[in-house]
GROMACS .gro file of C-alpha atoms in nm:
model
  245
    1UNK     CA    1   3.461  -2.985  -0.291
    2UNK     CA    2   3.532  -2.668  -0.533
    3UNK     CA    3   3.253  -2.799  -0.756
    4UNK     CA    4   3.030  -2.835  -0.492
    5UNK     CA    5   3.065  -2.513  -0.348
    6UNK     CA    6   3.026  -2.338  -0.747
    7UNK     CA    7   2.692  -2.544  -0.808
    8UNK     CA    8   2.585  -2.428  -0.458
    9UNK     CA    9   2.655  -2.025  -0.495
   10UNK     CA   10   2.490  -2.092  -0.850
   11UNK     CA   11   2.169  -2.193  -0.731
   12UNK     CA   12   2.159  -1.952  -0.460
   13UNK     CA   13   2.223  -1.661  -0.718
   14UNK     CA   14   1.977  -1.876  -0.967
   15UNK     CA   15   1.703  -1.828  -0.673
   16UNK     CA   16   1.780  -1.462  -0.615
   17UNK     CA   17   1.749  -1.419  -0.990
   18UNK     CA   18   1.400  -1.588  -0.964
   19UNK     CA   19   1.324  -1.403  -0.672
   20UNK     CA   20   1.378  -1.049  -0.828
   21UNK     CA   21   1.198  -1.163  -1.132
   22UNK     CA   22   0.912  -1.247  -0.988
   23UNK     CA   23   0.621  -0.985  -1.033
   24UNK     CA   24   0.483  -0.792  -0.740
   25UNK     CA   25   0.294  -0.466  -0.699
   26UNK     CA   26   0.244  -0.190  -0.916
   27UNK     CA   27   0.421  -0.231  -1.304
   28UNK     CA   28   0.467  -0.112  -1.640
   29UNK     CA   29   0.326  -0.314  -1.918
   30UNK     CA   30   0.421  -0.677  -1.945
   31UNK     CA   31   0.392  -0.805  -2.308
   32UNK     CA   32   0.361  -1.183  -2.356
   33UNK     CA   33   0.488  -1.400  -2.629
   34UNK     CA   34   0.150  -1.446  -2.822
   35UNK     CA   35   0.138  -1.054  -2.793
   36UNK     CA   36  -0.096  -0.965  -2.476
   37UNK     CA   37  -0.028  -0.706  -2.256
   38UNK     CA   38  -0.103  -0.638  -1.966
   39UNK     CA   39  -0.019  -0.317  -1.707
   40UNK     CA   40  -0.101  -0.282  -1.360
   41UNK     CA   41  -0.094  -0.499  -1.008
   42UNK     CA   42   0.083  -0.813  -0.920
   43UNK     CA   43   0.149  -0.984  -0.619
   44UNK     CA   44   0.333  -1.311  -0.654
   45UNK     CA   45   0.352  -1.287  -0.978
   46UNK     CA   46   0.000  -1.281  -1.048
   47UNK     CA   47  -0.185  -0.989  -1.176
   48UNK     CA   48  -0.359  -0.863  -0.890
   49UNK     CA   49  -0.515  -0.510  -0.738
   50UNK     CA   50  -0.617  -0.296  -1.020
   51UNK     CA   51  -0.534  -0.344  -1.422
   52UNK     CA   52  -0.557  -0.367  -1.803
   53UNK     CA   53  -0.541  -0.633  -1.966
   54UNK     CA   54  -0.539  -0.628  -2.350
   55UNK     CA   55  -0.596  -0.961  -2.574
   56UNK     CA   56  -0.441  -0.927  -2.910
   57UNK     CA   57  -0.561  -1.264  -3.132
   58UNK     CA   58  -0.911  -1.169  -3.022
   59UNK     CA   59  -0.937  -0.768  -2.973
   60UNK     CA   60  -1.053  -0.777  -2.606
   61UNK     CA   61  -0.985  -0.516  -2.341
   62UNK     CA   62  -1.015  -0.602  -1.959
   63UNK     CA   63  -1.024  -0.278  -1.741
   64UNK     CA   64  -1.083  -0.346  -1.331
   65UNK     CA   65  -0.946  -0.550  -1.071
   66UNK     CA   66  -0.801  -0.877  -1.059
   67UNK     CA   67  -0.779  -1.160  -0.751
   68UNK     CA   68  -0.518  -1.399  -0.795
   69UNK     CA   69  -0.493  -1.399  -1.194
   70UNK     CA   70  -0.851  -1.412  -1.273
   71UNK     CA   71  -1.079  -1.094  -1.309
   72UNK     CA   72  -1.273  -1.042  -0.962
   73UNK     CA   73  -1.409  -0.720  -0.796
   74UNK     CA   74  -1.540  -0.419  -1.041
   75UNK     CA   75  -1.433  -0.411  -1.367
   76UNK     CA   76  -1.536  -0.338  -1.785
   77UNK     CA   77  -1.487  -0.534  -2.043
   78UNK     CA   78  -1.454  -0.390  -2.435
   79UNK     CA   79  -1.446  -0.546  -2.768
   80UNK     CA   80  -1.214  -0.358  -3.065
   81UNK     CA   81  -1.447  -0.271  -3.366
   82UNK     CA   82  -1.151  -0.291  -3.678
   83UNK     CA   83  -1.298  -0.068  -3.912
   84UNK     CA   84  -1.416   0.205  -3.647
   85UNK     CA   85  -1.059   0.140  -3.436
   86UNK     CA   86  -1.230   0.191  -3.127
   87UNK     CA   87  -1.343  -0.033  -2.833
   88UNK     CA   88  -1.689  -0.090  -2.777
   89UNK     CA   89  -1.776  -0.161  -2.418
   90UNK     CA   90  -1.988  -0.537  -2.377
   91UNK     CA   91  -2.007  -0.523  -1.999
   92UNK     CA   92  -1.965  -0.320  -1.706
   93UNK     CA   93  -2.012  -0.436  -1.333
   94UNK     CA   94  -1.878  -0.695  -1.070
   95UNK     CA   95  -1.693  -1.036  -1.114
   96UNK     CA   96  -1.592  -1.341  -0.954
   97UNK     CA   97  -1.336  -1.592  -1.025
   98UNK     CA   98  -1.278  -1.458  -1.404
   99UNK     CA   99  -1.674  -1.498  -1.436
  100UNK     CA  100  -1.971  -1.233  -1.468
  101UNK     CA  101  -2.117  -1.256  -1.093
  102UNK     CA  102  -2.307  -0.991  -0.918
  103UNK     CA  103  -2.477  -0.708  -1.090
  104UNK     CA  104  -2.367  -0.564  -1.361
  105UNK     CA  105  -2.492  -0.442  -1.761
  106UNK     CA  106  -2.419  -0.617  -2.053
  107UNK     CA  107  -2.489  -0.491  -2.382
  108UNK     CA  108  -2.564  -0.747  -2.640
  109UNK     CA  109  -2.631  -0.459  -2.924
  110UNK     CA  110  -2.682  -0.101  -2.913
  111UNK     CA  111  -3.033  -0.175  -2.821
  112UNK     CA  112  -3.092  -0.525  -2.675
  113UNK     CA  113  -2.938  -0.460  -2.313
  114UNK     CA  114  -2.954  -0.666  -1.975
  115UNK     CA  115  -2.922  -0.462  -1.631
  116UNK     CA  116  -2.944  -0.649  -1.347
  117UNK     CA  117  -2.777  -0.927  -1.140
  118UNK     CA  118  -2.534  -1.214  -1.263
  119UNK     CA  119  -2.369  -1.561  -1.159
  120UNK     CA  120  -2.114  -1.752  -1.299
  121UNK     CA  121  -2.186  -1.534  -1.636
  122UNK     CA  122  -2.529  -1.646  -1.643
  123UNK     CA  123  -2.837  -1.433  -1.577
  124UNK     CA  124  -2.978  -1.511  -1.238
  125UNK     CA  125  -3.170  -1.358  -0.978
  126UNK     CA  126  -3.306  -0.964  -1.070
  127UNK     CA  127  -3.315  -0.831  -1.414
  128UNK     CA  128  -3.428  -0.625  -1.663
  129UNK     CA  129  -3.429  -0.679  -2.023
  130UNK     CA  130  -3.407  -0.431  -2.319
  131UNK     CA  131  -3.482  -0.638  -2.579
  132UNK     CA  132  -3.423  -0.546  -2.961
  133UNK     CA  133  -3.739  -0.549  -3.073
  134UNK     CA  134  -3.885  -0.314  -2.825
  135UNK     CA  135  -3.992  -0.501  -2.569
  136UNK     CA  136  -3.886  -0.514  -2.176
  137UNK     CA  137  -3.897  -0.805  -1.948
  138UNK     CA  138  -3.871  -0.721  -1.574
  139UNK     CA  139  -3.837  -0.986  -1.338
  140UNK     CA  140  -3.603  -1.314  -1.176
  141UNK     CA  141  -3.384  -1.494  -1.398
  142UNK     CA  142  -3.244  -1.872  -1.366
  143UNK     CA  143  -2.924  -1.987  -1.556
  144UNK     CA  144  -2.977  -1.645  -1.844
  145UNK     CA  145  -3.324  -1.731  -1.851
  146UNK     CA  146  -3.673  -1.582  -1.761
  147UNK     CA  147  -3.766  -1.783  -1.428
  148UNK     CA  148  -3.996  -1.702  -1.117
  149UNK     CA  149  -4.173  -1.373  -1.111
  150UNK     CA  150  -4.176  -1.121  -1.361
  151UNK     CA  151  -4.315  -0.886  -1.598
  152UNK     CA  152  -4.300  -0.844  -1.986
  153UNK     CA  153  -4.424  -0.534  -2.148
  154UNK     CA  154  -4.450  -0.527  -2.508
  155UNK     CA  155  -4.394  -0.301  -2.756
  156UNK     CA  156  -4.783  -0.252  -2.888
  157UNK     CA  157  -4.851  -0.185  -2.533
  158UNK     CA  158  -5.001  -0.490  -2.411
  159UNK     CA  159  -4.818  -0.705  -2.151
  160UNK     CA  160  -4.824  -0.955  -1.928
  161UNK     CA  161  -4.746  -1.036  -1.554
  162UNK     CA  162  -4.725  -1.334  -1.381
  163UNK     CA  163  -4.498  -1.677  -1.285
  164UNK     CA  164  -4.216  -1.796  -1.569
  165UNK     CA  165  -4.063  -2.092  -1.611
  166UNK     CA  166  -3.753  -2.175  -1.863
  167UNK     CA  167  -3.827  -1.872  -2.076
  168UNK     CA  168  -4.202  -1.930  -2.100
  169UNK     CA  169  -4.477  -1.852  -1.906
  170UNK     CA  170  -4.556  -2.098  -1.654
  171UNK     CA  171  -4.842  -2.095  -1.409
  172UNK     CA  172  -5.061  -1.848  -1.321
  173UNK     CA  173  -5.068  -1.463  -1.467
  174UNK     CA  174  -5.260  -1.177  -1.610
  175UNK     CA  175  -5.238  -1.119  -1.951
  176UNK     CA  176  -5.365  -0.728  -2.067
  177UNK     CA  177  -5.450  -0.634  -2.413
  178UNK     CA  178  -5.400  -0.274  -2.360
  179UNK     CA  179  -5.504  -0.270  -2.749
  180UNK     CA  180  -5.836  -0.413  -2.750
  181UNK     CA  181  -5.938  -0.316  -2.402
  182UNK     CA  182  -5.955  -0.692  -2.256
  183UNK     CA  183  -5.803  -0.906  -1.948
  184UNK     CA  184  -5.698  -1.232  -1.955
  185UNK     CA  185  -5.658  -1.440  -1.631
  186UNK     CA  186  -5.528  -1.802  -1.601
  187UNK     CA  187  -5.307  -2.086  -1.597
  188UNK     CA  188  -5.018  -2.110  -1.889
  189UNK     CA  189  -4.823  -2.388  -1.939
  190UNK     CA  190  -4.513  -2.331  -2.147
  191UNK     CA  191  -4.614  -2.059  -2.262
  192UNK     CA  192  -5.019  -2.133  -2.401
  193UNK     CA  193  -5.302  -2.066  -2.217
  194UNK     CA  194  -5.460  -2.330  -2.080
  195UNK     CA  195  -5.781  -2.210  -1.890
  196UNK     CA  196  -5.879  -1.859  -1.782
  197UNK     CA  197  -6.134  -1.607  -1.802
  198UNK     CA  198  -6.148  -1.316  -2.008
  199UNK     CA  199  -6.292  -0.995  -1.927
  200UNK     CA  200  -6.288  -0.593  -2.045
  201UNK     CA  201  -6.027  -0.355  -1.883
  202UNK     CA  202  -5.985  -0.020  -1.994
  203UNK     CA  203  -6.200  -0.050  -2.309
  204UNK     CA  204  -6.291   0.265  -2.336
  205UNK     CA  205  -5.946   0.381  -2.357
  206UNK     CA  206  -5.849   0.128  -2.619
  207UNK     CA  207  -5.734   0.238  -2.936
  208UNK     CA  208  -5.836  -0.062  -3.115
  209UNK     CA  209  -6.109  -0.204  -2.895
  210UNK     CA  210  -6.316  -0.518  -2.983
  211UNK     CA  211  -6.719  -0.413  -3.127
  212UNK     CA  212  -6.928  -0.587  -2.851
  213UNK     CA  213  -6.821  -0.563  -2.483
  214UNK     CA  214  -6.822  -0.909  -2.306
  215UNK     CA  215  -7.114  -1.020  -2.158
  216UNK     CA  216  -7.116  -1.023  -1.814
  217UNK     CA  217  -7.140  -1.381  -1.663
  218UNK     CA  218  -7.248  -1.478  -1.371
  219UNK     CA  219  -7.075  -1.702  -1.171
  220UNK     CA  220  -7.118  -1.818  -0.783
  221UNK     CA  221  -6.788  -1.840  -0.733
  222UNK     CA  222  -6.578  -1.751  -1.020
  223UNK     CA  223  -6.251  -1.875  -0.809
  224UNK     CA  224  -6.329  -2.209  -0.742
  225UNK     CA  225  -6.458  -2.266  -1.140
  226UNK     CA  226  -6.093  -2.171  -1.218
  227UNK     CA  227  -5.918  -2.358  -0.980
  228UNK     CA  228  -6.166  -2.688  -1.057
  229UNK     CA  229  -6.012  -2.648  -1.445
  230UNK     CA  230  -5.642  -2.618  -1.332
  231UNK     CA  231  -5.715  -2.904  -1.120
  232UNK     CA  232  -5.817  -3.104  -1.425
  233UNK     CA  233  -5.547  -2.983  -1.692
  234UNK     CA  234  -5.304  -3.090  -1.418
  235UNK     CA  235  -5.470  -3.468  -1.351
  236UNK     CA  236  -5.422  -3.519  -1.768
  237UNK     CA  237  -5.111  -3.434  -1.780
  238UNK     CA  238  -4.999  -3.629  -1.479
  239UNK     CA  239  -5.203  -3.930  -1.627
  240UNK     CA  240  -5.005  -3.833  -1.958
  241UNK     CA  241  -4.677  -3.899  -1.808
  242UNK     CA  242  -4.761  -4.168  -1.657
  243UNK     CA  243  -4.889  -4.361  -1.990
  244UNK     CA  244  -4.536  -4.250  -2.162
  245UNK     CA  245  -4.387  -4.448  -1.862
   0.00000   0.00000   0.00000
């Protein structure tokens, strides 16, 4: 009975040990074995409320809030540049579940930079796109790429507007060569041109403009002409498919 009674007070006191050590509100910093660290909020012993959490093997630096363990609410996340010693910040906005989700900026370099909305750390719904080489895509994004509505501008001043599918353009859009002065209007199809018309637009403010304006051409109905040679590029590739079947 003596024995019992010892093992029993042990694991009570064991329990109230574990109870006590258990992390809960506001803290100083933790350090782990593999030499994060983290200071901030916990409740239950996961980091949660407000925090900074810093990974050592890779140089990361969380700064935000935290549900539950996992990054979720606003929050900015830094990379450590060795030979500057200094963090440079990647992205800056709103997560869910430890994921990019919700709108926030992410810099991929100093000059390529997405602003816009986010889900499950992919680009989706409303963007816009800084792109390296100068040019700017505005528009909807699927899965971190350029799908439904938008418009690219590039950075010779010509650009386009129009549907987008997968990254290319996809259906119909306008395509303006601000350079030469001319308007193209049609169907694409990953991203080529498939049947349009062409016509001048703002030639005489063209810096490079072509030497003969287009001729006009007269058409009864211009619309229906278009829509007869979408028709058909559509029936050939249907019949296309159909043959690889």
């Amino acid at each position: 009975m003596p024995y019992l009674k010892t093992a029993a007070k042990n694991q009570t006191r064991s329990s109230l040990l574990d109870i006590k050590s258990r992390k809960c509100g506001l803290r100083h910093t933790v350090f782990f074995v593999n030499g994060n660290e983290y200071t901030g909020e916990w409740k239950d012993n996961q980091k949660h409320g407000k925090g900074t959490q810093v990974w050592k093997e890779s140089g990361m630096i969380y700064d935000g809030e935290w549900k539950f363990g996992k990054r979720d609410g606003y929050g900015t996340y830094s990379v450590l540049l060795p030979q500057r010693k200094e963090y440079l910040r990647k992205y800056c906005g709103e997560w869910k579940n430890g994921k990019k989700h919700g709108y926030g900026t992410y810099f991929f370099s100093h000059s390529s930079v997405y602003e816009g909305e986010w889900s499950e750390d992919e680009r989706s719904g409303w963007g816009r796109m800084f792109y390296e080489n100068g040019d700017i895509y505005e528009g909807e994004w699927m899965k971190d790429k350029n799908h439904g509505k938008g418009i690219i501008q590039f950075l010779n001043g010509n650009w386009y507007e129009g549907t987008w599918k997968n990254g290319l353009k996809n259906g119909n859009g306008k395509f303006y060569h601000s350079d030469k002065g001319q308007l193209y209007e049609g169907f694409w199809v990953d991203g080529v041109a498939k049947c349009g018309t062409l016509s001048d637009f703002g030639r005489d403010d063209a810096p490079a403009p072509t030497r003969y304006p287009i001729p006009q051409v007269q058409l009864v109905d211009m619309q229906l002409v278009l829509r007869e040679g979408q028709s058909a590029y559509l029936t050939r590739v249907e019949e296309g498919q159909e043959e690889d079947r």
